Amino acid sequence: MATAAKAKKRTVRTASGLKRARQGIKENARNSSLRSRLRTAIKSVRKAIAGGDKTVAGASLKAAQKVIDSIADKRIVHKNKAARDKSRLSAAVKALA
């Protein structure tokens, strides 16, 4: 992952190399933020499932599926991981009585 500290340590001298280093820092920050949103969405569903309320869990699952799909579309996580997460969460919500 490219960070500000790593970008400074690089021995890049060309203009295009310096630009790529700057872009890498921005991309890393954006991707980290999106990955965090994904984890938070999954945690919220897990928390609702642990609470035992099926309607709240269903609502949070619906919101989480939107987040998971959008992040998979941006290729922050692999589409198979996104499908696996959605499948496991929906099965857990369905298992609530």
PDB file of N, CA, C and O in Angstrom, residues 16-58:
ATOM      1  N   SER A  16       6.092  11.339 -14.570  1.00  0.00           N
ATOM      2  CA  SER A  16       5.016  10.345 -14.563  1.00  0.00           C
ATOM      3  C   SER A  16       5.102   9.447 -13.330  1.00  0.00           C
ATOM      4  O   SER A  16       4.083   9.068 -12.755  1.00  0.00           O
ATOM      5  N   GLY A  17       6.324   9.145 -12.893  1.00  0.00           N
ATOM      6  CA  GLY A  17       6.505   8.325 -11.700  1.00  0.00           C
ATOM      7  C   GLY A  17       6.051   9.050 -10.446  1.00  0.00           C
ATOM      8  O   GLY A  17       5.412   8.456  -9.573  1.00  0.00           O
ATOM      9  N   LEU A  18       6.355  10.324 -10.372  1.00  0.00           N
ATOM     10  CA  LEU A  18       5.929  11.127  -9.221  1.00  0.00           C
ATOM     11  C   LEU A  18       4.405  11.228  -9.188  1.00  0.00           C
ATOM     12  O   LEU A  18       3.780  11.157  -8.127  1.00  0.00           O
ATOM     13  N   LYS A  19       3.809  11.392 -10.373  1.00  0.00           N
ATOM     14  CA  LYS A  19       2.345  11.484 -10.445  1.00  0.00           C
ATOM     15  C   LYS A  19       1.708  10.167 -10.004  1.00  0.00           C
ATOM     16  O   LYS A  19       0.727  10.163  -9.262  1.00  0.00           O
ATOM     17  N   ARG A  20       2.266   9.045 -10.445  1.00  0.00           N
ATOM     18  CA  ARG A  20       1.734   7.741 -10.041  1.00  0.00           C
ATOM     19  C   ARG A  20       1.844   7.544  -8.529  1.00  0.00           C
ATOM     20  O   ARG A  20       0.962   6.975  -7.904  1.00  0.00           O
ATOM     21  N   ALA A  21       2.928   8.040  -7.940  1.00  0.00           N
ATOM     22  CA  ALA A  21       3.094   7.936  -6.489  1.00  0.00           C
ATOM     23  C   ALA A  21       2.009   8.742  -5.773  1.00  0.00           C
ATOM     24  O   ALA A  21       1.422   8.277  -4.798  1.00  0.00           O
ATOM     25  N   ARG A  22       1.729   9.946  -6.281  1.00  0.00           N
ATOM     26  CA  ARG A  22       0.661  10.775  -5.694  1.00  0.00           C
ATOM     27  C   ARG A  22      -0.694  10.098  -5.850  1.00  0.00           C
ATOM     28  O   ARG A  22      -1.493  10.063  -4.923  1.00  0.00           O
ATOM     29  N   GLN A  23      -0.945   9.552  -7.037  1.00  0.00           N
ATOM     30  CA  GLN A  23      -2.217   8.889  -7.292  1.00  0.00           C
ATOM     31  C   GLN A  23      -2.390   7.664  -6.397  1.00  0.00           C
ATOM     32  O   GLN A  23      -3.490   7.380  -5.925  1.00  0.00           O
ATOM     33  N   GLY A  24      -1.297   6.951  -6.177  1.00  0.00           N
ATOM     34  CA  GLY A  24      -1.345   5.762  -5.332  1.00  0.00           C
ATOM     35  C   GLY A  24      -1.776   6.086  -3.915  1.00  0.00           C
ATOM     36  O   GLY A  24      -2.547   5.346  -3.302  1.00  0.00           O
ATOM     37  N   ILE A  25      -1.312   7.211  -3.414  1.00  0.00           N
ATOM     38  CA  ILE A  25      -1.680   7.641  -2.061  1.00  0.00           C
ATOM     39  C   ILE A  25      -3.178   7.940  -2.001  1.00  0.00           C
ATOM     40  O   ILE A  25      -3.883   7.515  -1.079  1.00  0.00           O
ATOM     41  N   LYS A  26      -3.676   8.642  -3.004  1.00  0.00           N
ATOM     42  CA  LYS A  26      -5.104   8.979  -3.049  1.00  0.00           C
ATOM     43  C   LYS A  26      -5.955   7.722  -3.196  1.00  0.00           C
ATOM     44  O   LYS A  26      -6.986   7.567  -2.535  1.00  0.00           O
ATOM     45  N   GLU A  27      -5.534   6.805  -4.089  1.00  0.00           N
ATOM     46  CA  GLU A  27      -6.278   5.568  -4.308  1.00  0.00           C
ATOM     47  C   GLU A  27      -6.322   4.733  -3.035  1.00  0.00           C
ATOM     48  O   GLU A  27      -7.352   4.148  -2.696  1.00  0.00           O
ATOM     49  N   ASN A  28      -5.185   4.680  -2.326  1.00  0.00           N
ATOM     50  CA  ASN A  28      -5.124   3.908  -1.094  1.00  0.00           C
ATOM     51  C   ASN A  28      -6.087   4.453  -0.052  1.00  0.00           C
ATOM     52  O   ASN A  28      -6.793   3.701   0.620  1.00  0.00           O
ATOM     53  N   ALA A  29      -6.149   5.769   0.060  1.00  0.00           N
ATOM     54  CA  ALA A  29      -7.057   6.384   1.034  1.00  0.00           C
ATOM     55  C   ALA A  29      -8.510   6.094   0.665  1.00  0.00           C
ATOM     56  O   ALA A  29      -9.326   5.759   1.526  1.00  0.00           O
ATOM     57  N   ARG A  30      -8.837   6.204  -0.608  1.00  0.00           N
ATOM     58  CA  ARG A  30     -10.201   5.955  -1.068  1.00  0.00           C
ATOM     59  C   ARG A  30     -10.586   4.488  -0.854  1.00  0.00           C
ATOM     60  O   ARG A  30     -11.666   4.186  -0.329  1.00  0.00           O
ATOM     61  N   ASN A  31      -9.689   3.576  -1.238  1.00  0.00           N
ATOM     62  CA  ASN A  31      -9.976   2.154  -1.094  1.00  0.00           C
ATOM     63  C   ASN A  31     -10.092   1.745   0.370  1.00  0.00           C
ATOM     64  O   ASN A  31     -10.946   0.934   0.724  1.00  0.00           O
ATOM     65  N   SER A  32      -9.250   2.315   1.224  1.00  0.00           N
ATOM     66  CA  SER A  32      -9.315   2.005   2.654  1.00  0.00           C
ATOM     67  C   SER A  32     -10.644   2.445   3.233  1.00  0.00           C
ATOM     68  O   SER A  32     -11.250   1.733   4.044  1.00  0.00           O
ATOM     69  N   SER A  33     -11.108   3.603   2.821  1.00  0.00           N
ATOM     70  CA  SER A  33     -12.388   4.119   3.291  1.00  0.00           C
ATOM     71  C   SER A  33     -13.534   3.211   2.860  1.00  0.00           C
ATOM     72  O   SER A  33     -14.424   2.892   3.655  1.00  0.00           O
ATOM     73  N   LEU A  34     -13.518   2.779   1.605  1.00  0.00           N
ATOM     74  CA  LEU A  34     -14.571   1.913   1.096  1.00  0.00           C
ATOM     75  C   LEU A  34     -14.549   0.545   1.780  1.00  0.00           C
ATOM     76  O   LEU A  34     -15.589  -0.011   2.112  1.00  0.00           O
ATOM     77  N   ARG A  35     -13.339   0.011   1.997  1.00  0.00           N
ATOM     78  CA  ARG A  35     -13.210  -1.276   2.671  1.00  0.00           C
ATOM     79  C   ARG A  35     -13.747  -1.187   4.101  1.00  0.00           C
ATOM     80  O   ARG A  35     -14.392  -2.109   4.607  1.00  0.00           O
ATOM     81  N   SER A  36     -13.522  -0.049   4.727  1.00  0.00           N
ATOM     82  CA  SER A  36     -14.031   0.181   6.078  1.00  0.00           C
ATOM     83  C   SER A  36     -15.557   0.223   6.076  1.00  0.00           C
ATOM     84  O   SER A  36     -16.203  -0.330   6.977  1.00  0.00           O
ATOM     85  N   ARG A  37     -16.140   0.878   5.067  1.00  0.00           N
ATOM     86  CA  ARG A  37     -17.608   0.918   4.935  1.00  0.00           C
ATOM     87  C   ARG A  37     -18.180  -0.490   4.798  1.00  0.00           C
ATOM     88  O   ARG A  37     -19.218  -0.809   5.377  1.00  0.00           O
ATOM     89  N   LEU A  38     -17.486  -1.330   4.037  1.00  0.00           N
ATOM     90  CA  LEU A  38     -17.915  -2.708   3.848  1.00  0.00           C
ATOM     91  C   LEU A  38     -17.925  -3.446   5.181  1.00  0.00           C
ATOM     92  O   LEU A  38     -18.911  -4.093   5.540  1.00  0.00           O
ATOM     93  N   ARG A  39     -16.836  -3.358   5.916  1.00  0.00           N
ATOM     94  CA  ARG A  39     -16.737  -4.049   7.204  1.00  0.00           C
ATOM     95  C   ARG A  39     -17.803  -3.561   8.174  1.00  0.00           C
ATOM     96  O   ARG A  39     -18.400  -4.349   8.910  1.00  0.00           O
ATOM     97  N   THR A  40     -18.043  -2.252   8.184  1.00  0.00           N
ATOM     98  CA  THR A  40     -19.045  -1.679   9.079  1.00  0.00           C
ATOM     99  C   THR A  40     -20.438  -2.187   8.730  1.00  0.00           C
ATOM    100  O   THR A  40     -21.229  -2.509   9.620  1.00  0.00           O
ATOM    101  N   ALA A  41     -20.745  -2.272   7.441  1.00  0.00           N
ATOM    102  CA  ALA A  41     -22.059  -2.763   7.006  1.00  0.00           C
ATOM    103  C   ALA A  41     -22.261  -4.211   7.439  1.00  0.00           C
ATOM    104  O   ALA A  41     -23.335  -4.581   7.928  1.00  0.00           O
ATOM    105  N   ILE A  42     -21.230  -5.023   7.284  1.00  0.00           N
ATOM    106  CA  ILE A  42     -21.323  -6.431   7.677  1.00  0.00           C
ATOM    107  C   ILE A  42     -21.492  -6.550   9.185  1.00  0.00           C
ATOM    108  O   ILE A  42     -22.306  -7.340   9.676  1.00  0.00           O
ATOM    109  N   LYS A  43     -20.741  -5.741   9.929  1.00  0.00           N
ATOM    110  CA  LYS A  43     -20.842  -5.770  11.393  1.00  0.00           C
ATOM    111  C   LYS A  43     -22.231  -5.365  11.861  1.00  0.00           C
ATOM    112  O   LYS A  43     -22.751  -5.923  12.831  1.00  0.00           O
ATOM    113  N   SER A  44     -22.840  -4.402  11.184  1.00  0.00           N
ATOM    114  CA  SER A  44     -24.169  -3.954  11.601  1.00  0.00           C
ATOM    115  C   SER A  44     -25.199  -5.069  11.433  1.00  0.00           C
ATOM    116  O   SER A  44     -26.093  -5.229  12.262  1.00  0.00           O
ATOM    117  N   VAL A  45     -25.074  -5.856  10.372  1.00  0.00           N
ATOM    118  CA  VAL A  45     -25.991  -6.979  10.168  1.00  0.00           C
ATOM    119  C   VAL A  45     -25.746  -8.044  11.234  1.00  0.00           C
ATOM    120  O   VAL A  45     -26.689  -8.572  11.834  1.00  0.00           O
ATOM    121  N   ARG A  46     -24.476  -8.356  11.480  1.00  0.00           N
ATOM    122  CA  ARG A  46     -24.137  -9.348  12.503  1.00  0.00           C
ATOM    123  C   ARG A  46     -24.684  -8.937  13.875  1.00  0.00           C
ATOM    124  O   ARG A  46     -25.180  -9.761  14.632  1.00  0.00           O
ATOM    125  N   LYS A  47     -24.586  -7.643  14.168  1.00  0.00           N
ATOM    126  CA  LYS A  47     -25.079  -7.130  15.446  1.00  0.00           C
ATOM    127  C   LYS A  47     -26.604  -7.269  15.532  1.00  0.00           C
ATOM    128  O   LYS A  47     -27.143  -7.648  16.574  1.00  0.00           O
ATOM    129  N   ALA A  48     -27.299  -6.984  14.435  1.00  0.00           N
ATOM    130  CA  ALA A  48     -28.753  -7.119  14.400  1.00  0.00           C
ATOM    131  C   ALA A  48     -29.162  -8.585  14.551  1.00  0.00           C
ATOM    132  O   ALA A  48     -30.152  -8.894  15.219  1.00  0.00           O
ATOM    133  N   ILE A  49     -28.388  -9.490  13.958  1.00  0.00           N
ATOM    134  CA  ILE A  49     -28.671 -10.915  14.079  1.00  0.00           C
ATOM    135  C   ILE A  49     -28.479 -11.359  15.528  1.00  0.00           C
ATOM    136  O   ILE A  49     -29.289 -12.105  16.077  1.00  0.00           O
ATOM    137  N   ALA A  50     -27.417 -10.881  16.140  1.00  0.00           N
ATOM    138  CA  ALA A  50     -27.151 -11.218  17.545  1.00  0.00           C
ATOM    139  C   ALA A  50     -28.255 -10.683  18.451  1.00  0.00           C
ATOM    140  O   ALA A  50     -28.581 -11.297  19.475  1.00  0.00           O
ATOM    141  N   GLY A  51     -28.840  -9.556  18.070  1.00  0.00           N
ATOM    142  CA  GLY A  51     -29.951  -8.982  18.826  1.00  0.00           C
ATOM    143  C   GLY A  51     -31.210  -9.827  18.738  1.00  0.00           C
ATOM    144  O   GLY A  51     -32.071  -9.763  19.611  1.00  0.00           O
ATOM    145  N   GLY A  52     -31.347 -10.601  17.673  1.00  0.00           N
ATOM    146  CA  GLY A  52     -32.462 -11.527  17.541  1.00  0.00           C
ATOM    147  C   GLY A  52     -33.711 -10.962  16.890  1.00  0.00           C
ATOM    148  O   GLY A  52     -34.705 -11.661  16.757  1.00  0.00           O
ATOM    149  N   ASP A  53     -33.669  -9.705  16.448  1.00  0.00           N
ATOM    150  CA  ASP A  53     -34.847  -9.098  15.821  1.00  0.00           C
ATOM    151  C   ASP A  53     -34.754  -9.277  14.305  1.00  0.00           C
ATOM    152  O   ASP A  53     -33.877  -8.700  13.654  1.00  0.00           O
ATOM    153  N   LYS A  54     -35.660 -10.074  13.761  1.00  0.00           N
ATOM    154  CA  LYS A  54     -35.587 -10.409  12.338  1.00  0.00           C
ATOM    155  C   LYS A  54     -35.873  -9.209  11.435  1.00  0.00           C
ATOM    156  O   LYS A  54     -35.259  -9.068  10.379  1.00  0.00           O
ATOM    157  N   THR A  55     -36.788  -8.318  11.834  1.00  0.00           N
ATOM    158  CA  THR A  55     -37.120  -7.174  10.974  1.00  0.00           C
ATOM    159  C   THR A  55     -35.949  -6.197  10.891  1.00  0.00           C
ATOM    160  O   THR A  55     -35.641  -5.687   9.818  1.00  0.00           O
ATOM    161  N   VAL A  56     -35.303  -5.955  12.041  1.00  0.00           N
ATOM    162  CA  VAL A  56     -34.133  -5.056  12.042  1.00  0.00           C
ATOM    163  C   VAL A  56     -32.996  -5.690  11.255  1.00  0.00           C
ATOM    164  O   VAL A  56     -32.303  -5.012  10.474  1.00  0.00           O
ATOM    165  N   ALA A  57     -32.789  -6.991  11.441  1.00  0.00           N
ATOM    166  CA  ALA A  57     -31.728  -7.705  10.720  1.00  0.00           C
ATOM    167  C   ALA A  57     -31.994  -7.669   9.216  1.00  0.00           C
ATOM    168  O   ALA A  57     -31.063  -7.470   8.422  1.00  0.00           O
ATOM    169  N   GLY A  58     -33.260  -7.839   8.820  1.00  0.00           N
ATOM    170  CA  GLY A  58     -33.602  -7.798   7.398  1.00  0.00           C
ATOM    171  C   GLY A  58     -33.361  -6.430   6.778  1.00  0.00           C
ATOM    172  O   GLY A  58     -32.856  -6.323   5.662  1.00  0.00           O
TER     173      GLY A  58
END
